[in-house]
């Protein structure tokens, strides 16, 4: 997904006759090349961008061929991103709640993952990745119409193609984890029905348009030059804002601030955080869409920025609060993963280290100070970690992508103007997701209701909402 | 007969059991409990949320003994469970009116 670094670059190569490339066979084809897009670092020499589809006509050239290596890599990455949701995120969140609500969190994450996966192939993919306007796609690929084993999706290199099915799955896994992230903000008191209805609507009205705007070649922010390698805006800021709004609408947990609400198993949280880190290699390195050097750079950055953030959170907490906690270290890892997401394949390793260090401190501030200022019960700190670090990551991408700082930006890269573009994309995402969330939560609160009854909340959602217990010992 | 209920530090359980076995105590009951005395609790910090934990985990050892064994039993527990630090626990002694061994129907000292 991605961003376009040298924005204008590459698609054009195709146009220029260079070769070959896009002659799609009329039959199976028109489908494919709209899918992705552009060029990242690949071909600096070309100029001008041109919509792929138009190429179809270019007759004479040989038909594009699927790159088996790249296709295989991205299929593995799609599975890794699925591993992030289940069981990674589910266990990370599950360990943080009280034992009486363990299953409710696992059930919410699993159900949201499944629901969004289905909606993705029904219409989500089409809304995000087909042409229509700069804000949202159309329904031409609803039910994956026209997508066949012969359909190809673009990567960032003109003559390298992967299967469109692979692209559908990879992107679908992103959509699913984004929606699943939200449930952490109102865990332990939200009504299961409300979760399902909310994410279905929010996915439709916030996820697909933001993904379209940022990652589709014809999207508003893509054309604007916003850099978001693997989803700082689309995934993290988008979900965090929805979570924050949800936490306000659902209200604080009964006894919040008075009763102890200690995590019931930080062991599970640690396992979940580690699975997230592992899966994130697919998320970030896979976002190169090829098994190339950019993917390897993203891989290394995902590794070291996360390690740096783990340390910075740990030591800052040690210094400020007296003890180095495991939860702090695990939270630092997530903060680092979030902060490097938009920058993974765009900044140098040095930039990634600095971003990680900053991300860890920022996350610590998010869950301590900011949370108090916001006066909200964001149970599992979705906004404190994903929102804060997502915003910082998006902005810092505009700084550390600069070649003068070791980044992959073009020679003409200007930090000032890129920061403006990054700031705009952050702002648009916050406002868009915020408004959509307020409307949906407002409607649901007035109709089906958002939270369970107080006595059910006290007894725990596992028994009252799901009729089962996590631990029968 | 006396009924002895001792609250001790969890990691002292094995030594207490061995001490009691050594003086001829044939059985006891152990329960994991929580409580507070003079030993202060501790603070737990989870991200921004700080909780003071007042109730600390302890082990309650209950044992019924014949009158003549009481002093030895108390001494055995005291010796085994002592670390010299606050939080070592307490020993409570009650008069025991009646005991029945369910399998045989024996009562009194014979049932101990």
Short mmCIF file of N, CA and C in Angstrom, two decimals, chain A residues 361-418:
data_model
loop_
_atom_site.label_atom_id
_atom_site.label_comp_id
_atom_site.label_asym_id
_atom_site.label_seq_id
_atom_site.Cartn_x
_atom_site.Cartn_y
_atom_site.Cartn_z
N UNK A 361 8.31 7.09 24.17
CA UNK A 361 8.05 8.16 25.15
C UNK A 361 6.65 8.73 24.93
N UNK A 362 6.31 8.91 23.64
CA UNK A 362 5.00 9.48 23.32
C UNK A 362 3.87 8.58 23.81
N UNK A 363 4.05 7.29 23.65
CA UNK A 363 3.02 6.36 24.11
C UNK A 363 2.84 6.42 25.62
N UNK A 364 3.97 6.50 26.30
CA UNK A 364 3.93 6.59 27.77
C UNK A 364 3.16 7.85 28.18
N UNK A 365 3.43 8.94 27.47
CA UNK A 365 2.71 10.18 27.75
C UNK A 365 1.22 10.00 27.43
N UNK A 366 0.95 9.29 26.35
CA UNK A 366 -0.44 9.09 25.93
C UNK A 366 -1.27 8.35 26.97
N UNK A 367 -0.69 7.32 27.57
CA UNK A 367 -1.49 6.53 28.52
C UNK A 367 -1.48 7.12 29.93
N UNK A 368 -0.52 7.97 30.22
CA UNK A 368 -0.50 8.59 31.54
C UNK A 368 -1.16 9.97 31.52
N UNK A 369 -0.46 10.94 30.96
CA UNK A 369 -0.94 12.31 31.03
C UNK A 369 -2.15 12.60 30.14
N UNK A 370 -2.01 12.24 28.87
CA UNK A 370 -3.09 12.58 27.94
C UNK A 370 -4.41 11.95 28.36
N UNK A 371 -4.33 10.69 28.80
CA UNK A 371 -5.56 10.00 29.20
C UNK A 371 -6.28 10.76 30.30
N UNK A 372 -5.50 11.28 31.25
CA UNK A 372 -6.10 12.04 32.34
C UNK A 372 -6.72 13.32 31.81
N UNK A 373 -6.00 13.98 30.91
CA UNK A 373 -6.52 15.23 30.35
C UNK A 373 -7.82 15.01 29.60
N UNK A 374 -7.89 13.90 28.88
CA UNK A 374 -9.08 13.64 28.07
C UNK A 374 -10.25 13.21 28.94
N UNK A 375 -9.94 12.78 30.17
CA UNK A 375 -10.97 12.33 31.09
C UNK A 375 -11.90 11.30 30.45
N UNK A 376 -11.31 10.26 29.93
CA UNK A 376 -12.11 9.27 29.25
C UNK A 376 -11.60 7.89 29.65
N UNK A 377 -12.51 6.92 29.68
CA UNK A 377 -12.11 5.56 30.01
C UNK A 377 -11.87 4.77 28.72
N UNK A 378 -10.73 5.06 28.10
CA UNK A 378 -10.30 4.31 26.91
C UNK A 378 -9.60 3.08 27.49
N UNK A 379 -10.38 2.04 27.75
CA UNK A 379 -9.93 0.93 28.61
C UNK A 379 -8.53 0.43 28.31
N UNK A 380 -8.26 0.15 27.04
CA UNK A 380 -6.98 -0.48 26.72
C UNK A 380 -6.06 0.49 25.98
N UNK A 381 -6.34 1.77 26.13
CA UNK A 381 -5.48 2.82 25.59
C UNK A 381 -5.30 2.77 24.08
N UNK A 382 -6.39 2.59 23.37
CA UNK A 382 -6.32 2.56 21.92
C UNK A 382 -5.85 3.92 21.39
N UNK A 383 -6.43 4.99 21.96
CA UNK A 383 -6.01 6.31 21.48
C UNK A 383 -4.63 6.68 22.02
N UNK A 384 -4.38 6.37 23.27
CA UNK A 384 -3.10 6.73 23.87
C UNK A 384 -1.92 6.14 23.13
N UNK A 385 -2.08 4.93 22.62
CA UNK A 385 -0.98 4.29 21.91
C UNK A 385 -1.12 4.46 20.39
N UNK A 386 -2.23 3.97 19.83
CA UNK A 386 -2.37 4.00 18.37
C UNK A 386 -2.61 5.40 17.82
N UNK A 387 -3.38 6.19 18.57
CA UNK A 387 -3.66 7.55 18.11
C UNK A 387 -2.43 8.43 18.20
N UNK A 388 -1.87 8.50 19.39
CA UNK A 388 -0.72 9.38 19.61
C UNK A 388 0.45 8.96 18.72
N UNK A 389 0.80 7.68 18.78
CA UNK A 389 1.96 7.23 18.00
C UNK A 389 1.66 7.23 16.50
N UNK A 390 0.41 7.01 16.14
CA UNK A 390 0.04 7.07 14.73
C UNK A 390 0.24 8.46 14.17
N UNK A 391 -0.18 9.46 14.94
CA UNK A 391 -0.05 10.85 14.50
C UNK A 391 1.43 11.24 14.42
N UNK A 392 2.16 10.89 15.46
CA UNK A 392 3.58 11.23 15.47
C UNK A 392 4.32 10.52 14.34
N UNK A 393 3.98 9.27 14.12
CA UNK A 393 4.62 8.51 13.04
C UNK A 393 4.33 9.13 11.68
N UNK A 394 3.07 9.53 11.47
CA UNK A 394 2.69 10.12 10.19
C UNK A 394 3.47 11.42 9.95
N UNK A 395 3.59 12.23 11.00
CA UNK A 395 4.30 13.50 10.84
C UNK A 395 5.80 13.26 10.66
N UNK A 396 6.37 12.40 11.49
CA UNK A 396 7.82 12.18 11.40
C UNK A 396 8.23 11.51 10.09
N UNK A 397 7.29 10.81 9.47
CA UNK A 397 7.58 10.24 8.16
C UNK A 397 7.95 11.35 7.19
N UNK A 398 7.27 12.49 7.34
CA UNK A 398 7.54 13.63 6.49
C UNK A 398 8.90 14.27 6.77
N UNK A 399 9.47 13.91 7.90
CA UNK A 399 10.79 14.44 8.25
C UNK A 399 11.89 13.45 7.83
N UNK A 400 11.75 12.20 8.34
CA UNK A 400 12.85 11.25 8.14
C UNK A 400 12.87 10.58 6.76
N UNK A 401 11.87 10.87 5.94
CA UNK A 401 11.95 10.36 4.57
C UNK A 401 12.92 11.20 3.75
N UNK A 402 13.33 12.33 4.31
CA UNK A 402 14.24 13.23 3.59
C UNK A 402 15.58 12.55 3.35
N UNK A 403 16.08 12.63 2.14
CA UNK A 403 17.37 11.99 1.83
C UNK A 403 18.50 12.55 2.69
N UNK A 404 18.37 13.80 3.08
CA UNK A 404 19.42 14.38 3.92
C UNK A 404 19.46 13.73 5.29
N UNK A 405 18.37 13.06 5.66
CA UNK A 405 18.32 12.38 6.95
C UNK A 405 18.36 10.86 6.76
N UNK A 406 18.82 10.45 5.61
CA UNK A 406 18.95 9.02 5.35
C UNK A 406 17.69 8.37 4.81
N UNK A 407 16.69 9.17 4.48
CA UNK A 407 15.43 8.62 3.98
C UNK A 407 15.47 8.33 2.49
N UNK A 408 14.35 7.78 1.99
CA UNK A 408 14.29 7.34 0.61
C UNK A 408 13.64 8.38 -0.31
N UNK A 409 13.39 9.56 0.21
CA UNK A 409 12.74 10.58 -0.61
C UNK A 409 13.61 11.01 -1.79
N UNK A 410 12.95 11.66 -2.73
CA UNK A 410 13.67 12.12 -3.92
C UNK A 410 14.59 13.27 -3.55
N UNK A 411 15.47 13.58 -4.47
CA UNK A 411 16.40 14.68 -4.24
C UNK A 411 15.68 15.98 -3.92
N UNK A 412 14.53 16.12 -4.53
CA UNK A 412 13.79 17.37 -4.38
C UNK A 412 12.95 17.40 -3.12
N UNK A 413 13.04 16.37 -2.31
CA UNK A 413 12.21 16.26 -1.11
C UNK A 413 12.35 17.48 -0.21
N UNK A 414 11.21 18.04 0.20
CA UNK A 414 11.26 19.17 1.11
C UNK A 414 10.51 18.81 2.38
N UNK A 415 11.21 18.86 3.49
CA UNK A 415 10.58 18.48 4.76
C UNK A 415 9.39 19.37 5.06
N UNK A 416 9.57 20.66 4.86
CA UNK A 416 8.49 21.60 5.19
C UNK A 416 7.23 21.30 4.41
N UNK A 417 7.38 21.13 3.09
CA UNK A 417 6.16 20.93 2.32
C UNK A 417 5.59 19.53 2.56
N UNK A 418 6.47 18.56 2.79
CA UNK A 418 5.95 17.21 3.06
C UNK A 418 5.20 17.18 4.40
#
